[in-house]
Coordinates of C-alpha atoms in Angstrom, one line a residue:
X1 CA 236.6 135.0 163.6
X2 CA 234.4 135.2 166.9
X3 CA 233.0 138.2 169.0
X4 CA 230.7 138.7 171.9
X5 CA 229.4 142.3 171.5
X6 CA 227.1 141.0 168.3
X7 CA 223.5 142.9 167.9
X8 CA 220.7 141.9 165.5
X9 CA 218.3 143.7 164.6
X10 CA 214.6 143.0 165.6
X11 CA 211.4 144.5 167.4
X12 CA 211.2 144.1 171.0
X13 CA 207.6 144.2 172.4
X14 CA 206.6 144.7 175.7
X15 CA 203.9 142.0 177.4
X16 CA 201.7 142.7 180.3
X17 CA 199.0 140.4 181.8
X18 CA 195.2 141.1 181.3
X19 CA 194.3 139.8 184.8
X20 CA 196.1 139.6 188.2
X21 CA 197.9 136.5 188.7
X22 CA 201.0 134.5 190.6
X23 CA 203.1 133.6 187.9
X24 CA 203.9 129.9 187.7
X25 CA 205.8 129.1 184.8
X26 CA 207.9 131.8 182.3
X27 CA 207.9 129.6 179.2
X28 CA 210.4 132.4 177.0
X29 CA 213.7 133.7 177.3
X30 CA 215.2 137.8 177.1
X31 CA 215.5 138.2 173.5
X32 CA 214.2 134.8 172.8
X33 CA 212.5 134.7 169.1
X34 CA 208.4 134.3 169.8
X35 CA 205.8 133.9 167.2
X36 CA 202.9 135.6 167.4
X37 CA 200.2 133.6 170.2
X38 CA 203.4 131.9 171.7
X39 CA 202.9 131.6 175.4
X40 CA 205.0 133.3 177.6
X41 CA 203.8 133.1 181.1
X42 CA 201.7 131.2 182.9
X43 CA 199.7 132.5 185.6
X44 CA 198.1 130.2 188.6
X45 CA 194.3 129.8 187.6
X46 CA 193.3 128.2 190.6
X47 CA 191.3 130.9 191.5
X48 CA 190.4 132.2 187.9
X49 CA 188.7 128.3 187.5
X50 CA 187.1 128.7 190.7
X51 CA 185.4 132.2 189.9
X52 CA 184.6 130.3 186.4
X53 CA 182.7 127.5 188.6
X54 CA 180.9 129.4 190.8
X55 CA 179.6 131.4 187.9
X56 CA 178.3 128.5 186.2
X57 CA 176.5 127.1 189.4
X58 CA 175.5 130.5 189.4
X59 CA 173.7 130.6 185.9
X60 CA 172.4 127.3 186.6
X61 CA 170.6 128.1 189.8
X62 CA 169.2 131.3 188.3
X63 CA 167.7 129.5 185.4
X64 CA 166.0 127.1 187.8
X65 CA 164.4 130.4 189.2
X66 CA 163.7 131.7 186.0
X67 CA 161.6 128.0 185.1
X68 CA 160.2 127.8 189.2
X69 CA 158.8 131.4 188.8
X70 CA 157.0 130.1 185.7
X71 CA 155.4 127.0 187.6
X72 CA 154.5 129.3 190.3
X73 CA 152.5 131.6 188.1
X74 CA 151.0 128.4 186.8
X75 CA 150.1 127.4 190.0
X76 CA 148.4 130.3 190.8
X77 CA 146.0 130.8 187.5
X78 CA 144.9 127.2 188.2
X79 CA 144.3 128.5 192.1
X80 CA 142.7 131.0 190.6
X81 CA 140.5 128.9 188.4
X82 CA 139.6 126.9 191.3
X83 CA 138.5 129.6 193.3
X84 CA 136.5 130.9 189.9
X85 CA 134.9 127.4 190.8
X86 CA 133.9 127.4 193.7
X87 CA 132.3 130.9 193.7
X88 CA 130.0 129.7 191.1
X89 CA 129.0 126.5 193.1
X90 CA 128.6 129.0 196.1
X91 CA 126.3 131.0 193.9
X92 CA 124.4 128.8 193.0
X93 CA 123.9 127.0 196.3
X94 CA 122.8 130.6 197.5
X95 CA 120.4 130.9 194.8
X96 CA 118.6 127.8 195.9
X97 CA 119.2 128.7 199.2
X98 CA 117.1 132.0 199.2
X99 CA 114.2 130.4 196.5
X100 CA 114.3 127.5 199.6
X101 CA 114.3 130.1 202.8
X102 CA 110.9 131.4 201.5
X103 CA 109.3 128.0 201.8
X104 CA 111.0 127.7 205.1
X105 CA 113.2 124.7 204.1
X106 CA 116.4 126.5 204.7
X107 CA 117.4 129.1 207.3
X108 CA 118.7 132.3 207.6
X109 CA 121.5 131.5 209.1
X110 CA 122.5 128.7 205.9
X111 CA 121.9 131.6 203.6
X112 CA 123.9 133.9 205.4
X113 CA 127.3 131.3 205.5
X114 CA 126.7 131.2 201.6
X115 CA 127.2 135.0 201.4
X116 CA 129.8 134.7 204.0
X117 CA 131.6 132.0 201.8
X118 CA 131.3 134.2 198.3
X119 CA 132.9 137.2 200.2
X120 CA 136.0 134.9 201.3
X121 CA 136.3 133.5 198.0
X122 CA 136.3 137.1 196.6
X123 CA 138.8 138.4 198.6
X124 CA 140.9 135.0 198.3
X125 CA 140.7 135.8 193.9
X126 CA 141.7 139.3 194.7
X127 CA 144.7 137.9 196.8
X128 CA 145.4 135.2 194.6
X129 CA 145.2 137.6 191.6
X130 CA 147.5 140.2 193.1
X131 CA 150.1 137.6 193.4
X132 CA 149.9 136.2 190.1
X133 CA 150.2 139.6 188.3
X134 CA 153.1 140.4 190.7
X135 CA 154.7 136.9 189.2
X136 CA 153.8 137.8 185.6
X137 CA 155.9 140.8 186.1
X138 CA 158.8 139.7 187.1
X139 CA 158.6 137.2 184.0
X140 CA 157.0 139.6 181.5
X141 CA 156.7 137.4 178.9
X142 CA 160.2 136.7 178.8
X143 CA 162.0 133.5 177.9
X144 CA 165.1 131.8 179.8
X145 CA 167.3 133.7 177.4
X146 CA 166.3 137.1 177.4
X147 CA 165.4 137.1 181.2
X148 CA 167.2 139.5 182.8
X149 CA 168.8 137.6 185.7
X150 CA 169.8 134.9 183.1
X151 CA 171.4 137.8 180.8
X152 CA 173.3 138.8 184.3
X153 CA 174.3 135.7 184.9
X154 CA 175.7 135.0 181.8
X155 CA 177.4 137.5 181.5
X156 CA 179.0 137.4 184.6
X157 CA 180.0 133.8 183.6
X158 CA 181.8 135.1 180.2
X159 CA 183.7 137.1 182.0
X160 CA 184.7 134.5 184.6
X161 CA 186.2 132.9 181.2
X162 CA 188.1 135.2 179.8
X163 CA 189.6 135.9 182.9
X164 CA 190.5 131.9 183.0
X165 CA 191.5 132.5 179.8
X166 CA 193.6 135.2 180.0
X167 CA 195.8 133.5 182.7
X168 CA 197.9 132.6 180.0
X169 CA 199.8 135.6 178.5
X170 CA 200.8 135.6 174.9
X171 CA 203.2 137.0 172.7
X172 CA 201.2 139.8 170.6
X173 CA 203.8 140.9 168.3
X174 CA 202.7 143.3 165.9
X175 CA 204.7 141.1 162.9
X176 CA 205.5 137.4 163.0
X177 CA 209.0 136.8 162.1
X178 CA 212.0 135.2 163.4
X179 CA 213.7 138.9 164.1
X180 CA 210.3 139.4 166.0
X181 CA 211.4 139.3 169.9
X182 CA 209.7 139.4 172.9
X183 CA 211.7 140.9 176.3
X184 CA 210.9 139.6 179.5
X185 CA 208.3 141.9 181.4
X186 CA 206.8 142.7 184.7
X187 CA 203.6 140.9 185.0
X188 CA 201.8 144.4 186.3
X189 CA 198.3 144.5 187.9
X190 CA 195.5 145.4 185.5
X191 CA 193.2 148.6 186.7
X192 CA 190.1 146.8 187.9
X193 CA 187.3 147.1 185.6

């Protein structure tokens, strides 16, 4: 006995693609039995793996901000420590300067540069000073992980993956069994997020 109008019975599930693609390779039949994670198509991921790449150089060049801000603000307390320095030795030169320019041994003129040189330095630890806090608050006593253009970053790189990920589309069937079939679909483009 033989026919060719034969049905069985089975779900058929509709697939769509999470991101947009070219499809390269359809690796399941019309009606073809699929088990739940099969792949079905295959998209190109050229560009998916470059996205993924570029946010990786990304996250890597934002962490070597993250760890150059803190040498700069390290930089900048030990400018400032010099300067600290140096307008104590100008102080005390000044001192002895002024005990000195009563005797006559030093001039005015020596005594004035010292006050001169305390008024630069104070302006230049003002500056300095200013800078560093505007460093400190860009870090605010954050770490490489919770620093927000690292959190950015990162996050921009997990989605990078999933959409590498996602170039392959799977059969999602809501049971796995062999009446459990798949139809062929439309690859459609997903509303941008």
């Amino acid at each position: 006995m033989r026919t060719d109008d034969a049905f069985v019975a089975g779900h058929l599930v509709g697939v769509k693609a999470q991101v947009d693609g070219t499809v390269v390779e359809i690796l399941a039949e019309n009606t073809q039995a699929v088990q739940k994670g099969d792949v079905l198509v295959r998209l190109d991921g050229n560009y998916a793996l470059v996205a993924m790449q570029q946010a990786e150089a990304e996250l890597a060049k934002t962490v070597r901000e993250f760890y150059m801000l803190k040498a700069r603000l390290e930089s900048l307390r030990q400018r400032l420590a010099a300067k600290q320095a140096a307008v104590m030795q100008v102080e005390h030169d000044l001192q002895r300067f002024k005990a000195a320019a009563g005797d006559g041994a030093v001039s005015d003129q020596q005594v004035q540069n010292a006050e001169d040189k305390l008024r630069e330095l104070a302006a230049a630890i003002r500056e300095t000073s200013a800078e560093r806090d505007g460093v400190a608050a860009q870090l605010r006593d954050s770490g490489v992980d919770d620093y927000p253009a690292v959190e950015q970053a990162k996050s921009r790189l997990r989605r990078a993956y999933l959409d590498y990920q996602r170039r392959e589309v799977r059969a999602r069937c809501p049971v796995s069994s062999p009446s459990a079939r798949c139809r062929s679909a439309t690859i459609c483009t997903p509303a941008r997020r």
